[in-house]
Amino acid sequence: GKWAAVPPSASRTVAEPVSIVIPAIGVRSGLVHLGITRAGTLQVPANPAVAGWYAASPRPGEPGGAVVAGHIDSLQGPAVFFRLRLLHPGERVYIRRADGTLAVFRVTTVRSYPKSRFPTKAVYGPTPDAQLRLITCSGTFDPATRHYLSNTIAYASLVS
């Protein structure tokens, strides 16, 4: 019929992510949905033990950079991405999707940035292939603002 030429919507090609496993640093977590705060920054998961997927970013496995964020610690101690900075290029990140399929990513780079120089374009900008960005806080903790002064970001690309 005349609809044959319309490609399927890209956003339907891959199911939503539901969990993340990073064997190299002992991460196993469900994924909550994250949005944007009133201040225009990425929400952080309410539970320090759980990572979150930024629901406006691509689904893991779609072209572009899927964004997953998690806390480094809490008053109770280490949180889900406490050891993110210890990831090395070549290590694997597994994302389980709602339909049971698994997206496998390989870490390419792990970098730390002052929050004032957050690499917005590198994290949120378009990419030709499927990528993953894992984000947590790092660096010095500022007791006055109760925030860390830096972010650690692990970049990974889809293997399968």
PDB file of C-alpha atoms in Angstrom:
ATOM      1  CA  GLY A   1       0.000   0.000   0.000  1.00  0.00           C
ATOM      2  CA  LYS A   2       0.910   3.642  -0.052  1.00  0.00           C
ATOM      3  CA  TRP A   3       2.266   3.463   3.508  1.00  0.00           C
ATOM      4  CA  ALA A   4       5.054   1.051   2.591  1.00  0.00           C
ATOM      5  CA  ALA A   5       7.578   3.839   2.077  1.00  0.00           C
ATOM      6  CA  VAL A   6       7.225   5.182   5.620  1.00  0.00           C
ATOM      7  CA  PRO A   7      10.091   3.804   7.729  1.00  0.00           C
ATOM      8  CA  PRO A   8       9.198   2.537  11.186  1.00  0.00           C
ATOM      9  CA  SER A   9       9.750   5.143  13.887  1.00  0.00           C
ATOM     10  CA  ALA A  10      13.314   4.914  15.244  1.00  0.00           C
ATOM     11  CA  SER A  11      12.077   5.251  18.809  1.00  0.00           C
ATOM     12  CA  ARG A  12      10.246   1.920  18.513  1.00  0.00           C
ATOM     13  CA  THR A  13      13.220  -0.146  17.346  1.00  0.00           C
ATOM     14  CA  VAL A  14      14.494  -0.950  20.829  1.00  0.00           C
ATOM     15  CA  ALA A  15      12.660  -1.632  24.086  1.00  0.00           C
ATOM     16  CA  GLU A  16      13.177   0.542  27.154  1.00  0.00           C
ATOM     17  CA  PRO A  17      16.105  -0.284  29.463  1.00  0.00           C
ATOM     18  CA  VAL A  18      15.207  -1.885  32.782  1.00  0.00           C
ATOM     19  CA  SER A  19      18.525  -2.826  34.403  1.00  0.00           C
ATOM     20  CA  ILE A  20      22.291  -2.409  34.192  1.00  0.00           C
ATOM     21  CA  VAL A  21      25.138  -4.763  35.087  1.00  0.00           C
ATOM     22  CA  ILE A  22      28.837  -3.759  35.094  1.00  0.00           C
ATOM     23  CA  PRO A  23      30.776  -6.837  36.251  1.00  0.00           C
ATOM     24  CA  ALA A  24      34.177  -5.087  36.412  1.00  0.00           C
ATOM     25  CA  ILE A  25      33.019  -2.747  39.209  1.00  0.00           C
ATOM     26  CA  GLY A  26      30.314  -4.887  40.797  1.00  0.00           C
ATOM     27  CA  VAL A  27      27.289  -2.900  39.596  1.00  0.00           C
ATOM     28  CA  ARG A  28      23.875  -4.605  39.376  1.00  0.00           C
ATOM     29  CA  SER A  29      20.926  -2.233  39.404  1.00  0.00           C
ATOM     30  CA  GLY A  30      17.462  -1.672  38.096  1.00  0.00           C
ATOM     31  CA  LEU A  31      16.986   1.526  36.083  1.00  0.00           C
ATOM     32  CA  VAL A  32      14.497   4.225  37.034  1.00  0.00           C
ATOM     33  CA  HIS A  33      13.387   6.941  34.601  1.00  0.00           C
ATOM     34  CA  LEU A  34      15.034  10.332  35.007  1.00  0.00           C
ATOM     35  CA  GLY A  35      13.899  13.696  33.693  1.00  0.00           C
ATOM     36  CA  ILE A  36      15.100  17.272  33.987  1.00  0.00           C
ATOM     37  CA  THR A  37      14.889  19.371  37.154  1.00  0.00           C
ATOM     38  CA  ARG A  38      13.360  22.851  37.268  1.00  0.00           C
ATOM     39  CA  ALA A  39      16.901  24.200  37.164  1.00  0.00           C
ATOM     40  CA  GLY A  40      17.407  22.440  33.829  1.00  0.00           C
ATOM     41  CA  THR A  41      19.829  19.815  35.124  1.00  0.00           C
ATOM     42  CA  LEU A  42      19.539  16.051  34.909  1.00  0.00           C
ATOM     43  CA  GLN A  43      17.529  14.532  37.751  1.00  0.00           C
ATOM     44  CA  VAL A  44      19.355  12.089  39.986  1.00  0.00           C
ATOM     45  CA  PRO A  45      17.778   8.870  41.236  1.00  0.00           C
ATOM     46  CA  ALA A  46      16.050   9.197  44.608  1.00  0.00           C
ATOM     47  CA  ASN A  47      17.582   5.922  45.775  1.00  0.00           C
ATOM     48  CA  PRO A  48      21.419   6.008  45.919  1.00  0.00           C
ATOM     49  CA  ALA A  49      21.560   2.248  45.257  1.00  0.00           C
ATOM     50  CA  VAL A  50      19.723   2.533  41.931  1.00  0.00           C
ATOM     51  CA  ALA A  51      20.875   3.995  38.609  1.00  0.00           C
ATOM     52  CA  GLY A  52      18.569   5.922  36.290  1.00  0.00           C
ATOM     53  CA  TRP A  53      18.138   6.284  32.548  1.00  0.00           C
ATOM     54  CA  TYR A  54      17.491   9.771  31.186  1.00  0.00           C
ATOM     55  CA  ALA A  55      14.210   9.014  29.421  1.00  0.00           C
ATOM     56  CA  ALA A  56      14.602  11.814  26.863  1.00  0.00           C
ATOM     57  CA  SER A  57      17.888  10.320  25.650  1.00  0.00           C
ATOM     58  CA  PRO A  58      18.002   7.468  23.138  1.00  0.00           C
ATOM     59  CA  ARG A  59      17.192   3.991  24.411  1.00  0.00           C
ATOM     60  CA  PRO A  60      20.380   1.931  24.823  1.00  0.00           C
ATOM     61  CA  GLY A  61      21.069   0.385  21.425  1.00  0.00           C
ATOM     62  CA  GLU A  62      19.491   3.194  19.398  1.00  0.00           C
ATOM     63  CA  PRO A  63      21.767   5.615  17.530  1.00  0.00           C
ATOM     64  CA  GLY A  64      22.941   8.392  19.836  1.00  0.00           C
ATOM     65  CA  GLY A  65      24.144   8.563  23.392  1.00  0.00           C
ATOM     66  CA  ALA A  66      21.898   6.852  25.932  1.00  0.00           C
ATOM     67  CA  VAL A  67      22.497   8.524  29.307  1.00  0.00           C
ATOM     68  CA  VAL A  68      22.537   6.596  32.598  1.00  0.00           C
ATOM     69  CA  ALA A  69      23.282   8.424  35.868  1.00  0.00           C
ATOM     70  CA  GLY A  70      23.876   7.232  39.407  1.00  0.00           C
ATOM     71  CA  HIS A  71      25.108   8.510  42.760  1.00  0.00           C
ATOM     72  CA  ILE A  72      28.686   8.030  43.934  1.00  0.00           C
ATOM     73  CA  ASP A  73      27.722   7.819  47.615  1.00  0.00           C
ATOM     74  CA  SER A  74      25.243   8.874  50.267  1.00  0.00           C
ATOM     75  CA  LEU A  75      25.238   9.403  54.009  1.00  0.00           C
ATOM     76  CA  GLN A  76      24.907   5.618  54.245  1.00  0.00           C
ATOM     77  CA  GLY A  77      28.106   5.002  52.289  1.00  0.00           C
ATOM     78  CA  PRO A  78      29.044   3.967  48.745  1.00  0.00           C
ATOM     79  CA  ALA A  79      26.286   4.200  46.130  1.00  0.00           C
ATOM     80  CA  VAL A  80      25.642   2.474  42.804  1.00  0.00           C
ATOM     81  CA  PHE A  81      28.361   4.240  40.747  1.00  0.00           C
ATOM     82  CA  PHE A  82      30.919   4.545  43.575  1.00  0.00           C
ATOM     83  CA  ARG A  83      33.556   2.714  41.511  1.00  0.00           C
ATOM     84  CA  LEU A  84      32.694   4.173  38.091  1.00  0.00           C
ATOM     85  CA  ARG A  85      36.045   5.964  37.826  1.00  0.00           C
ATOM     86  CA  LEU A  86      37.778   2.558  38.107  1.00  0.00           C
ATOM     87  CA  LEU A  87      36.286   1.328  34.824  1.00  0.00           C
ATOM     88  CA  HIS A  88      38.822   0.694  32.065  1.00  0.00           C
ATOM     89  CA  PRO A  89      38.510   0.819  28.277  1.00  0.00           C
ATOM     90  CA  GLY A  90      37.444  -2.554  26.942  1.00  0.00           C
ATOM     91  CA  GLU A  91      35.334  -3.490  29.977  1.00  0.00           C
ATOM     92  CA  ARG A  92      31.712  -4.402  29.338  1.00  0.00           C
ATOM     93  CA  VAL A  93      28.427  -2.815  30.370  1.00  0.00           C
ATOM     94  CA  TYR A  94      25.219  -4.839  29.999  1.00  0.00           C
ATOM     95  CA  ILE A  95      21.788  -3.228  29.722  1.00  0.00           C
ATOM     96  CA  ARG A  96      18.740  -5.495  29.969  1.00  0.00           C
ATOM     97  CA  ARG A  97      15.680  -4.191  28.122  1.00  0.00           C
ATOM     98  CA  ALA A  98      11.970  -4.583  28.820  1.00  0.00           C
ATOM     99  CA  ASP A  99      11.600  -7.219  26.092  1.00  0.00           C
ATOM    100  CA  GLY A 100      14.375  -9.343  27.621  1.00  0.00           C
ATOM    101  CA  THR A 101      17.034  -8.430  25.036  1.00  0.00           C
ATOM    102  CA  LEU A 102      20.508  -7.442  26.172  1.00  0.00           C
ATOM    103  CA  ALA A 103      22.514  -4.499  24.857  1.00  0.00           C
ATOM    104  CA  VAL A 104      26.252  -5.005  25.347  1.00  0.00           C
ATOM    105  CA  PHE A 105      28.521  -1.947  25.427  1.00  0.00           C
ATOM    106  CA  ARG A 106      32.316  -1.685  25.571  1.00  0.00           C
ATOM    107  CA  VAL A 107      33.883   1.134  27.566  1.00  0.00           C
ATOM    108  CA  THR A 108      35.994   3.419  25.368  1.00  0.00           C
ATOM    109  CA  THR A 109      36.984   6.272  27.732  1.00  0.00           C
ATOM    110  CA  VAL A 110      36.529   7.313  31.351  1.00  0.00           C
ATOM    111  CA  ARG A 111      37.082  10.992  32.135  1.00  0.00           C
ATOM    112  CA  SER A 112      36.495  13.447  34.948  1.00  0.00           C
ATOM    113  CA  TYR A 113      35.381  17.038  34.367  1.00  0.00           C
ATOM    114  CA  PRO A 114      34.755  20.026  36.638  1.00  0.00           C
ATOM    115  CA  LYS A 115      30.988  20.617  36.738  1.00  0.00           C
ATOM    116  CA  SER A 116      31.583  24.099  35.316  1.00  0.00           C
ATOM    117  CA  ARG A 117      33.040  22.443  32.206  1.00  0.00           C
ATOM    118  CA  PHE A 118      30.543  19.586  31.827  1.00  0.00           C
ATOM    119  CA  PRO A 119      30.913  18.247  28.254  1.00  0.00           C
ATOM    120  CA  THR A 120      27.283  18.749  27.261  1.00  0.00           C
ATOM    121  CA  LYS A 121      27.910  18.211  23.558  1.00  0.00           C
ATOM    122  CA  ALA A 122      29.964  15.035  24.053  1.00  0.00           C
ATOM    123  CA  VAL A 123      27.310  13.582  26.358  1.00  0.00           C
ATOM    124  CA  TYR A 124      24.055  14.711  24.761  1.00  0.00           C
ATOM    125  CA  GLY A 125      25.119  15.438  21.177  1.00  0.00           C
ATOM    126  CA  PRO A 126      24.275  13.206  18.222  1.00  0.00           C
ATOM    127  CA  THR A 127      26.423  10.166  17.417  1.00  0.00           C
ATOM    128  CA  PRO A 128      26.236   8.054  14.261  1.00  0.00           C
ATOM    129  CA  ASP A 129      26.126   4.807  16.216  1.00  0.00           C
ATOM    130  CA  ALA A 130      24.708   3.524  19.501  1.00  0.00           C
ATOM    131  CA  GLN A 131      26.606   4.850  22.499  1.00  0.00           C
ATOM    132  CA  LEU A 132      26.226   4.849  26.270  1.00  0.00           C
ATOM    133  CA  ARG A 133      27.186   7.545  28.772  1.00  0.00           C
ATOM    134  CA  LEU A 134      27.461   6.653  32.453  1.00  0.00           C
ATOM    135  CA  ILE A 135      27.575   9.677  34.744  1.00  0.00           C
ATOM    136  CA  THR A 136      28.281  10.169  38.441  1.00  0.00           C
ATOM    137  CA  CYS A 137      29.699  12.831  40.729  1.00  0.00           C
ATOM    138  CA  SER A 138      33.378  12.898  41.637  1.00  0.00           C
ATOM    139  CA  GLY A 139      36.200  15.088  42.831  1.00  0.00           C
ATOM    140  CA  THR A 140      35.994  17.246  45.907  1.00  0.00           C
ATOM    141  CA  PHE A 141      32.826  17.357  48.010  1.00  0.00           C
ATOM    142  CA  ASP A 142      31.767  20.922  48.864  1.00  0.00           C
ATOM    143  CA  PRO A 143      30.163  20.839  52.335  1.00  0.00           C
ATOM    144  CA  ALA A 144      28.613  24.282  51.776  1.00  0.00           C
ATOM    145  CA  THR A 145      26.588  23.261  48.717  1.00  0.00           C
ATOM    146  CA  ARG A 146      26.528  19.536  49.621  1.00  0.00           C
ATOM    147  CA  HIS A 147      27.597  18.773  46.060  1.00  0.00           C
ATOM    148  CA  TYR A 148      30.663  17.326  44.407  1.00  0.00           C
ATOM    149  CA  LEU A 149      32.642  19.690  42.193  1.00  0.00           C
ATOM    150  CA  SER A 150      33.244  17.255  39.335  1.00  0.00           C
ATOM    151  CA  ASN A 151      31.588  14.562  37.239  1.00  0.00           C
ATOM    152  CA  THR A 152      33.072  11.279  36.107  1.00  0.00           C
ATOM    153  CA  ILE A 153      31.737  10.088  32.757  1.00  0.00           C
ATOM    154  CA  ALA A 154      32.317   6.680  31.222  1.00  0.00           C
ATOM    155  CA  TYR A 155      31.767   6.544  27.465  1.00  0.00           C
ATOM    156  CA  ALA A 156      30.909   3.207  25.871  1.00  0.00           C
ATOM    157  CA  SER A 157      29.850   1.954  22.448  1.00  0.00           C
ATOM    158  CA  LEU A 158      27.505  -0.824  21.428  1.00  0.00           C
ATOM    159  CA  VAL A 159      29.078  -4.209  20.768  1.00  0.00           C
ATOM    160  CA  SER A 160      25.892  -6.254  20.289  1.00  0.00           C
TER     161      SER A 160
END
